[in-house]
CSV table of C-alpha atoms in Angstrom, one decimal:
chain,number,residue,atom,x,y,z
S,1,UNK,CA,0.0,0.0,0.0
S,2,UNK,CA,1.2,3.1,-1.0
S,3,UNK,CA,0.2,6.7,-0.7
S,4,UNK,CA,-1.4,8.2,-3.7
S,5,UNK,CA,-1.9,11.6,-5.6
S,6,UNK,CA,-4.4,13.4,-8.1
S,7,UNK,CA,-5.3,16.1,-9.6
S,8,UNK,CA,-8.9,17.5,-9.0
S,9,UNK,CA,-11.6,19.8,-10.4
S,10,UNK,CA,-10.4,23.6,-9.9
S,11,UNK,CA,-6.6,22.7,-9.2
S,12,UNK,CA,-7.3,20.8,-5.8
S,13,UNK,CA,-5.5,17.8,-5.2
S,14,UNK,CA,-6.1,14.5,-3.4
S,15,UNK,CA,-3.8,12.4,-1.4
S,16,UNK,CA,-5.1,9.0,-0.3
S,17,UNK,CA,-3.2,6.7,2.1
S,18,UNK,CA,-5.0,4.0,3.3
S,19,UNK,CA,-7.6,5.5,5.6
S,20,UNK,CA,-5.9,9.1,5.1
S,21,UNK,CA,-8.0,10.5,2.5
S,22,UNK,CA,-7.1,14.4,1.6
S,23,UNK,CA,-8.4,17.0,-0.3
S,24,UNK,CA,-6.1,20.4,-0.5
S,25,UNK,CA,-6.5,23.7,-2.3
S,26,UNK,CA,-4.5,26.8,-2.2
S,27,UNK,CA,-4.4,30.2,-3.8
S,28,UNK,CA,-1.9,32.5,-4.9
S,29,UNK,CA,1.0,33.0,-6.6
S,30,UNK,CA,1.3,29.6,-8.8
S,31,UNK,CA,4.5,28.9,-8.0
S,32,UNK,CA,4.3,29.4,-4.2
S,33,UNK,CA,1.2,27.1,-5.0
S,34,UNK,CA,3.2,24.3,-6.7
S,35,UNK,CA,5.8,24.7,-4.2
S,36,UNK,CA,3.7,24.2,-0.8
S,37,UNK,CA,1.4,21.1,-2.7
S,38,UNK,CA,4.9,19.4,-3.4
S,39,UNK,CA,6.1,20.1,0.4
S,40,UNK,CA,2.6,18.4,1.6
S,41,UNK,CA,2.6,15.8,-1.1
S,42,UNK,CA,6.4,14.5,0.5
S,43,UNK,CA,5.2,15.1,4.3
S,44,UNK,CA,2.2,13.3,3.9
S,45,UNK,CA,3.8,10.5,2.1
S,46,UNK,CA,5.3,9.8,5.7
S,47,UNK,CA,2.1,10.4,7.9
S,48,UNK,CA,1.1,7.0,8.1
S,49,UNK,CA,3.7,5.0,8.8
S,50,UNK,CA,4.7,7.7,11.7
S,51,UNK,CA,1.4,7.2,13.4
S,52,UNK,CA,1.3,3.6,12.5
S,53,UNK,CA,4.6,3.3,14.6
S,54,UNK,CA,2.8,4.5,18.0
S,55,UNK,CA,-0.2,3.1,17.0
S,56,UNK,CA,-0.6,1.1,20.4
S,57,UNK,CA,0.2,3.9,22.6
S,58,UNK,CA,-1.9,6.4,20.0
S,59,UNK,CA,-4.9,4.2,21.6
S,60,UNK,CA,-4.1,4.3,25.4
S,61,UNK,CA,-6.5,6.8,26.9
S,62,UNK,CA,-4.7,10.0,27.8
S,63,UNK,CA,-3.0,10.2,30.8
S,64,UNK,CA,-0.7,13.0,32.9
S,65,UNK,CA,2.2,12.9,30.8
S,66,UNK,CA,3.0,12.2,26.9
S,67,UNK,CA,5.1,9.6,26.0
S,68,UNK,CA,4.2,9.8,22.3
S,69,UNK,CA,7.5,10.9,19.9
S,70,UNK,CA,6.5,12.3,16.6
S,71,UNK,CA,5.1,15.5,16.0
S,72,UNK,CA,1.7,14.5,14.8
S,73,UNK,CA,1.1,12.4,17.7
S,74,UNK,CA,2.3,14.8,20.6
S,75,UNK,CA,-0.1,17.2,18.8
S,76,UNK,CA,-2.9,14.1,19.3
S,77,UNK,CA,-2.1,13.8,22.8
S,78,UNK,CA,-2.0,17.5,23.5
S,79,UNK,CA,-5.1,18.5,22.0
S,80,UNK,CA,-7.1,16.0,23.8
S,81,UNK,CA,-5.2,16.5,27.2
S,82,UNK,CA,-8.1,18.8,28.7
S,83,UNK,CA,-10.2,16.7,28.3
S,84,UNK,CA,-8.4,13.3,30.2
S,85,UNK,CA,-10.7,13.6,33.4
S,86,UNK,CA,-12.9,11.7,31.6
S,87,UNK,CA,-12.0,8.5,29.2
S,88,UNK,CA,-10.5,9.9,26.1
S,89,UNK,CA,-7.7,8.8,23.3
S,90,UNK,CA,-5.3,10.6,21.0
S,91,UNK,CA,-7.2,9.1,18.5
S,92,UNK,CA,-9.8,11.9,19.0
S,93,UNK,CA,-7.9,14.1,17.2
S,94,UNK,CA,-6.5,12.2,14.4
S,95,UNK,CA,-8.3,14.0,11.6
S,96,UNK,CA,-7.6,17.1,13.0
S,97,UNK,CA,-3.8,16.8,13.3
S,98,UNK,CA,-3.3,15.8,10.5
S,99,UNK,CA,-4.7,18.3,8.6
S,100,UNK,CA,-2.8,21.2,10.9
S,101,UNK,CA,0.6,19.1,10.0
S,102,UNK,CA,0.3,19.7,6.5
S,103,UNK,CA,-1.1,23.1,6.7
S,104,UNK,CA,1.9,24.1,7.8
S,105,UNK,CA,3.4,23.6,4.2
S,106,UNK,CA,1.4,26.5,3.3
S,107,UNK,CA,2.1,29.0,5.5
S,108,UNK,CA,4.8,31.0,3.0
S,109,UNK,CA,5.3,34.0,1.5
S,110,UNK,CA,2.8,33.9,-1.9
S,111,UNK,CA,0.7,31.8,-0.3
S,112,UNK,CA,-2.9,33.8,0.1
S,113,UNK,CA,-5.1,31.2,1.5
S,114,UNK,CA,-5.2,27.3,1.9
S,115,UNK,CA,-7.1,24.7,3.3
S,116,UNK,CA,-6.3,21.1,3.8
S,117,UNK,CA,-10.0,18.8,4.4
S,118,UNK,CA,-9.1,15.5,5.7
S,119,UNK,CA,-12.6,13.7,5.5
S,120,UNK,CA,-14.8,16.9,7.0
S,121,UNK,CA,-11.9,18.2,9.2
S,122,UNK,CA,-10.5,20.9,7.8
S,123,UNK,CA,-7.3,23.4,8.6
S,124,UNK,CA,-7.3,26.6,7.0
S,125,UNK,CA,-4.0,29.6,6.3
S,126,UNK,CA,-5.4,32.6,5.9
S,127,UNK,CA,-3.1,35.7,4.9
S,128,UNK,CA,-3.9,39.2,6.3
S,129,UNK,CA,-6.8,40.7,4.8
S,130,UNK,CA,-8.5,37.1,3.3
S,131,UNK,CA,-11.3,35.1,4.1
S,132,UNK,CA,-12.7,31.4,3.9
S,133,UNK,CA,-16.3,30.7,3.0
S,134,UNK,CA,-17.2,26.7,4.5
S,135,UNK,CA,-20.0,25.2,3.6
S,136,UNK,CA,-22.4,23.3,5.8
S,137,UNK,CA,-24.9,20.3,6.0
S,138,UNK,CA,-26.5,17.7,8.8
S,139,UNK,CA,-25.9,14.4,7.5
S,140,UNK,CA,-22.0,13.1,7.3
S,141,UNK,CA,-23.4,9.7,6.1
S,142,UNK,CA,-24.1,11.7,2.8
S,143,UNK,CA,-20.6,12.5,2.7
S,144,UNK,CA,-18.0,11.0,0.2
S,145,UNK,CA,-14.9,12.1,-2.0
S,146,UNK,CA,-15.4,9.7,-4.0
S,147,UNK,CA,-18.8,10.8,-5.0
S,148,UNK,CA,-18.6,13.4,-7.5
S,149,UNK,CA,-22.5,14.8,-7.2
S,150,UNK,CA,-22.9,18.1,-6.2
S,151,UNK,CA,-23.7,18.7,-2.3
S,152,UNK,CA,-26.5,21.0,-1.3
S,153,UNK,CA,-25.4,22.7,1.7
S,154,UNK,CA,-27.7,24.1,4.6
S,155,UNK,CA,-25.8,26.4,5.3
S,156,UNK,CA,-22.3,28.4,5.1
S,157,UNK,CA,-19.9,30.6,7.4
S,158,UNK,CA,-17.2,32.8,7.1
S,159,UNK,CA,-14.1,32.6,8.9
S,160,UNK,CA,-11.4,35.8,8.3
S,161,UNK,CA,-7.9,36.3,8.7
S,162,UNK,CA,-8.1,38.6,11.8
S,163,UNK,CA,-10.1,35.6,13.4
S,164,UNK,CA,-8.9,33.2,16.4
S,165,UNK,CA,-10.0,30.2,13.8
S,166,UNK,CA,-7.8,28.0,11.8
S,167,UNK,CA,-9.7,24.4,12.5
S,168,UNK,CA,-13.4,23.6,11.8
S,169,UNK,CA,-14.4,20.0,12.7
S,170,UNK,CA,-17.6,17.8,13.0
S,171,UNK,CA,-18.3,14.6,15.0
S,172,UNK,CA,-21.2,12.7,15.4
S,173,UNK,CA,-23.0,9.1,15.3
S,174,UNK,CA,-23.5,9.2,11.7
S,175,UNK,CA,-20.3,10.4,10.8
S,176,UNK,CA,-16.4,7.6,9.8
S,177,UNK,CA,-15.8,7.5,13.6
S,178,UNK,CA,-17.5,6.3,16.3
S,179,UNK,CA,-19.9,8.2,18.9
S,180,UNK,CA,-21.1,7.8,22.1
S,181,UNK,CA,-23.7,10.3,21.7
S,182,UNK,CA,-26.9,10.9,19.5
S,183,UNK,CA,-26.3,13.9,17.6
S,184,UNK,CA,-26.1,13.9,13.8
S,185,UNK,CA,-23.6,16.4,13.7
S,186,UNK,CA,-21.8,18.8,15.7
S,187,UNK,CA,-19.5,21.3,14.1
S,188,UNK,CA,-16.9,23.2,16.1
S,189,UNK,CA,-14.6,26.2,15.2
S,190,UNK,CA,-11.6,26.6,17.1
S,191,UNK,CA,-7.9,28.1,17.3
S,192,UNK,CA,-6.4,24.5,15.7
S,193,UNK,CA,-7.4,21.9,13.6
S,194,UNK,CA,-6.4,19.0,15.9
S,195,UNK,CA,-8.3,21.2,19.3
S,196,UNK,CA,-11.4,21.2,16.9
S,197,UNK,CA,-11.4,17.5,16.2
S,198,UNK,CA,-11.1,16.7,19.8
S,199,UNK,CA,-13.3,19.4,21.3
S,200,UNK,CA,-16.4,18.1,18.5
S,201,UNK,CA,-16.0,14.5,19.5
S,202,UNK,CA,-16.1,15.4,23.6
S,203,UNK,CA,-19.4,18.1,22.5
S,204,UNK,CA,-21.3,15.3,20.5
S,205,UNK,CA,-20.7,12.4,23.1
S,206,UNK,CA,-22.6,15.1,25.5
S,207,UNK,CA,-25.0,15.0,23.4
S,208,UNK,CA,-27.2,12.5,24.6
S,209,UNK,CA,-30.6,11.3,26.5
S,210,UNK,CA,-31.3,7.8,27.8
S,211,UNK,CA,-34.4,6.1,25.5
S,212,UNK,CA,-35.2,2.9,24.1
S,213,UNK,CA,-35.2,4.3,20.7
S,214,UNK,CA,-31.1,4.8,21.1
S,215,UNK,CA,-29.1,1.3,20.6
S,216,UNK,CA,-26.2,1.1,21.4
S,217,UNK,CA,-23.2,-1.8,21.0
S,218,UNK,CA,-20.0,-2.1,22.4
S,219,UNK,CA,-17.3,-0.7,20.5
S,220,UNK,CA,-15.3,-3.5,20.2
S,221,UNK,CA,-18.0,-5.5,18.3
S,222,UNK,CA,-18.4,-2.5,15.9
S,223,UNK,CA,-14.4,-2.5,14.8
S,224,UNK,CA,-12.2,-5.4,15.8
S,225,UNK,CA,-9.5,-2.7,17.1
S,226,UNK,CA,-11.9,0.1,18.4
S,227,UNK,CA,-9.7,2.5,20.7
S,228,UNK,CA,-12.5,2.7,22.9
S,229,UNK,CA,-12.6,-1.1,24.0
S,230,UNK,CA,-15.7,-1.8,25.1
S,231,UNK,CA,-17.6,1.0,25.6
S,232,UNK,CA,-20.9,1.2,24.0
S,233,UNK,CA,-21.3,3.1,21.2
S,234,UNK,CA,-24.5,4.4,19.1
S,235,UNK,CA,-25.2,2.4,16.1
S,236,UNK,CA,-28.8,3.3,15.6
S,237,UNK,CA,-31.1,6.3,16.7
S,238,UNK,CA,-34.8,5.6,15.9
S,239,UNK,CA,-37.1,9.5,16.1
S,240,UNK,CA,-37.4,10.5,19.3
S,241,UNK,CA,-39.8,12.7,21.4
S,242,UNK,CA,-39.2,16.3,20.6
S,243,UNK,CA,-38.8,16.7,25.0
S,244,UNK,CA,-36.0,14.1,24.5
S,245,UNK,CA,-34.1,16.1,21.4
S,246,UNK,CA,-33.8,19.0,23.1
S,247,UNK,CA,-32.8,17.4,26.8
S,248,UNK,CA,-29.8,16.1,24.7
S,249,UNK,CA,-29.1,19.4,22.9
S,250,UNK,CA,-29.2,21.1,25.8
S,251,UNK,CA,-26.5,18.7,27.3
S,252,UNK,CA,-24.3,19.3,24.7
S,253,UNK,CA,-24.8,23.0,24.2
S,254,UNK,CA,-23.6,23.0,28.2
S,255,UNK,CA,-20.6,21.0,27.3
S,256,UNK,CA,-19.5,23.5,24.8
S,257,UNK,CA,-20.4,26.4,26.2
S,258,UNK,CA,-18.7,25.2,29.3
S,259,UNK,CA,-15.7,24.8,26.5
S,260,UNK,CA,-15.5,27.8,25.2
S,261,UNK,CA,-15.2,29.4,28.8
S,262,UNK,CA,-12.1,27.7,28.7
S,263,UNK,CA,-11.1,29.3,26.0
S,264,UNK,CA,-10.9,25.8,24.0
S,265,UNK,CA,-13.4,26.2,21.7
S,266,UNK,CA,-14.7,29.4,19.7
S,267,UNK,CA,-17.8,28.5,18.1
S,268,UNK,CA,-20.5,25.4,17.8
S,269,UNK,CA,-23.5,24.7,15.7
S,270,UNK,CA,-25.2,21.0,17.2
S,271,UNK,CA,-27.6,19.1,14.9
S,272,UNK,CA,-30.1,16.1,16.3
S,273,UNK,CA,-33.1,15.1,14.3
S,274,UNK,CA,-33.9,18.0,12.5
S,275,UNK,CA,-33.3,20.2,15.5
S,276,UNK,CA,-30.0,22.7,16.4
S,277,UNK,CA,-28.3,24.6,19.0
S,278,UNK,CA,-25.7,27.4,18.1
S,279,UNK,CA,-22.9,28.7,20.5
S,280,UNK,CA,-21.9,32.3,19.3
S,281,UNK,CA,-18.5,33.0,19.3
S,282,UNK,CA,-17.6,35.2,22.4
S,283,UNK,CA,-15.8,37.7,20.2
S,284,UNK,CA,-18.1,40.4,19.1
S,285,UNK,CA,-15.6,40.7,15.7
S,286,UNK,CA,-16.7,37.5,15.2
S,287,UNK,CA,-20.5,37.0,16.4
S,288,UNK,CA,-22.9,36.0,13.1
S,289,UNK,CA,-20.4,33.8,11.2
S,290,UNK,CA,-23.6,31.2,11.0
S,291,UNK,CA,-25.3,31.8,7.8
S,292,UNK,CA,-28.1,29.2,7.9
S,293,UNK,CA,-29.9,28.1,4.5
S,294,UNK,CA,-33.5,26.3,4.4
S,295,UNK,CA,-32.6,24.3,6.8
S,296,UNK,CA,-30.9,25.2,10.5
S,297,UNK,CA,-29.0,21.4,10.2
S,298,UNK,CA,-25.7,21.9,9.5
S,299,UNK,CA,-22.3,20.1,10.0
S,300,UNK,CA,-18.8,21.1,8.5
S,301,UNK,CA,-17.8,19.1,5.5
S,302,UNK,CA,-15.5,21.5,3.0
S,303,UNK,CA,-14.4,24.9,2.2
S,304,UNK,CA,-15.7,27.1,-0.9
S,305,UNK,CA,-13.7,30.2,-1.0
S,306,UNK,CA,-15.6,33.3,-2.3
């Protein structure tokens, strides 16, 4: 197995290695362009096996110290460190991580804007004076890169230069990983790709009410080699009660709120059976970044720049 490049629509490129699937863009001078896709081409050639290496440690639930070795996977460990009082892996911030490593190929001189989207977690470089327009929508399952149909969106945000936000992620039980929670999506805006990733997966486990109409199975009988052992995990969530919808949004919405008085998170929109809660940035420069469509549901899933 090898790691694999092509070209797509609109100049954006697509790395694939095994279940690292890519999708970068950039804009700017060409050749600053060309330069910074071959520098994340070559680094993300090496991604996998690096994590591969501490793989066994990677799924150790994080403790008071980090004895992880490469970059990516401190970064792992760091980003879900707050969060260790209760039972959580590095693995919570794979996505995330990855996508801030190779961001960092983009941040040169010539280089107006970027974003790297590894499946719905996305870092972002934005120059002084440029913005990133990132469109929304509720259900991850009907996300795929390899599906080339248009996606409707529900709705869209705007993240500039001059704000605290490099890292949008989304968690959820529909989404690639597993959830312990009911929402369908929670997107999170934060300082850091990796500190999204983690933060959404801790915001959409909160989400969550006890009812018959929630199965659940243990982890381990979902995925043979499940970080999270065997911990029960959502696999189905039949319509609830309205009451019970918004009891587990309003868990959730706690969580992150509760988050972003930390100073961990900047922003959430939480999605669960066709209803939503949105924490507004603190920041007054950046209150309003929410631009719903038709529909309030919305979860993170790529970037459109306008």
């Amino acid at each position: 197995m090898t790691a694999q490049r092509s070209v797509l629509d609109a100049g954006r490129l697509h790395f694939n290695h095994g279940p690292i699937d890519i999708v970068a863009e950039a804009h700017g001078n060409d050749v600053e362009v060309a330069v910074a896709h071959e520098c994340a081409w070559r680094r993300f050639e090496t991604v996998l096996e690096e994590l591969v290496a501490e793989l066994p440690l990677l799924r150790q639930p994080v403790g008071d110290s980090c004895p992880l070795r490469g970059t990516i996977a401190r970064r792992m460990w760091q980003a879900c460190a707050p969060f260790r009082a209760g039972f959580i892996t590095p693995m919570a911030a794979v996505a995330g991580a990855v996508a801030q490593e190779l961001i960092a190929c983009y941040r040169r001189e010539g280089i107006e804007r970027a974003w790297i989207n590894n499946g719905g977690d996305i870092a972002l470089h934005l120059a002084p004076g440029q913005s990133a327009r990132i469109g929304l929508f509720a259900d991850l399952a009907r996300f795929d890169l390899r599906d080339r149909v248009p996606l409707t969106t529900d709705g869209q945000f705007e993240l500039r230069a001059e704000m605290p936000v490099r890292g949008v992620a989304t968690s959820g039980w529909r989404g690639r990983s597993f959830s312990l929670g009911i929402a369908d999506s929670v997107t999170v805006l934060a300082a850091t790709a990796a500190e999204a990733d983690a933060a959404a997966t801790v915001i959409a486990n909160a989400v969550d009410v006890q009812d018959p109409g929630i199965l659940r199975r243990p982890a381990s009988q979902c995925k043979d080699d499940s970080d999270l052992g065997d911990i029960p995990v959502t696999v189905e969530v039949r319509p609830l009660a309205i009451a019970q919808v918004q009891h587990a949004l309003a868990a959730g919405e706690a969580r992150a709120m509760a988050l972003q008085r930390q100073g961990l998170i900047a922003s959430a929109m939480l999605v669960c059976q066709g209803q939503w809660r949105l924490v507004e940035p603190l920041s007054s420069s950046a209150s309003g970044i929410f631009a719903l469509g038709n529909s309030p549901q919305a979860a993170a899933v790529g970037s459109v720049f306008a």
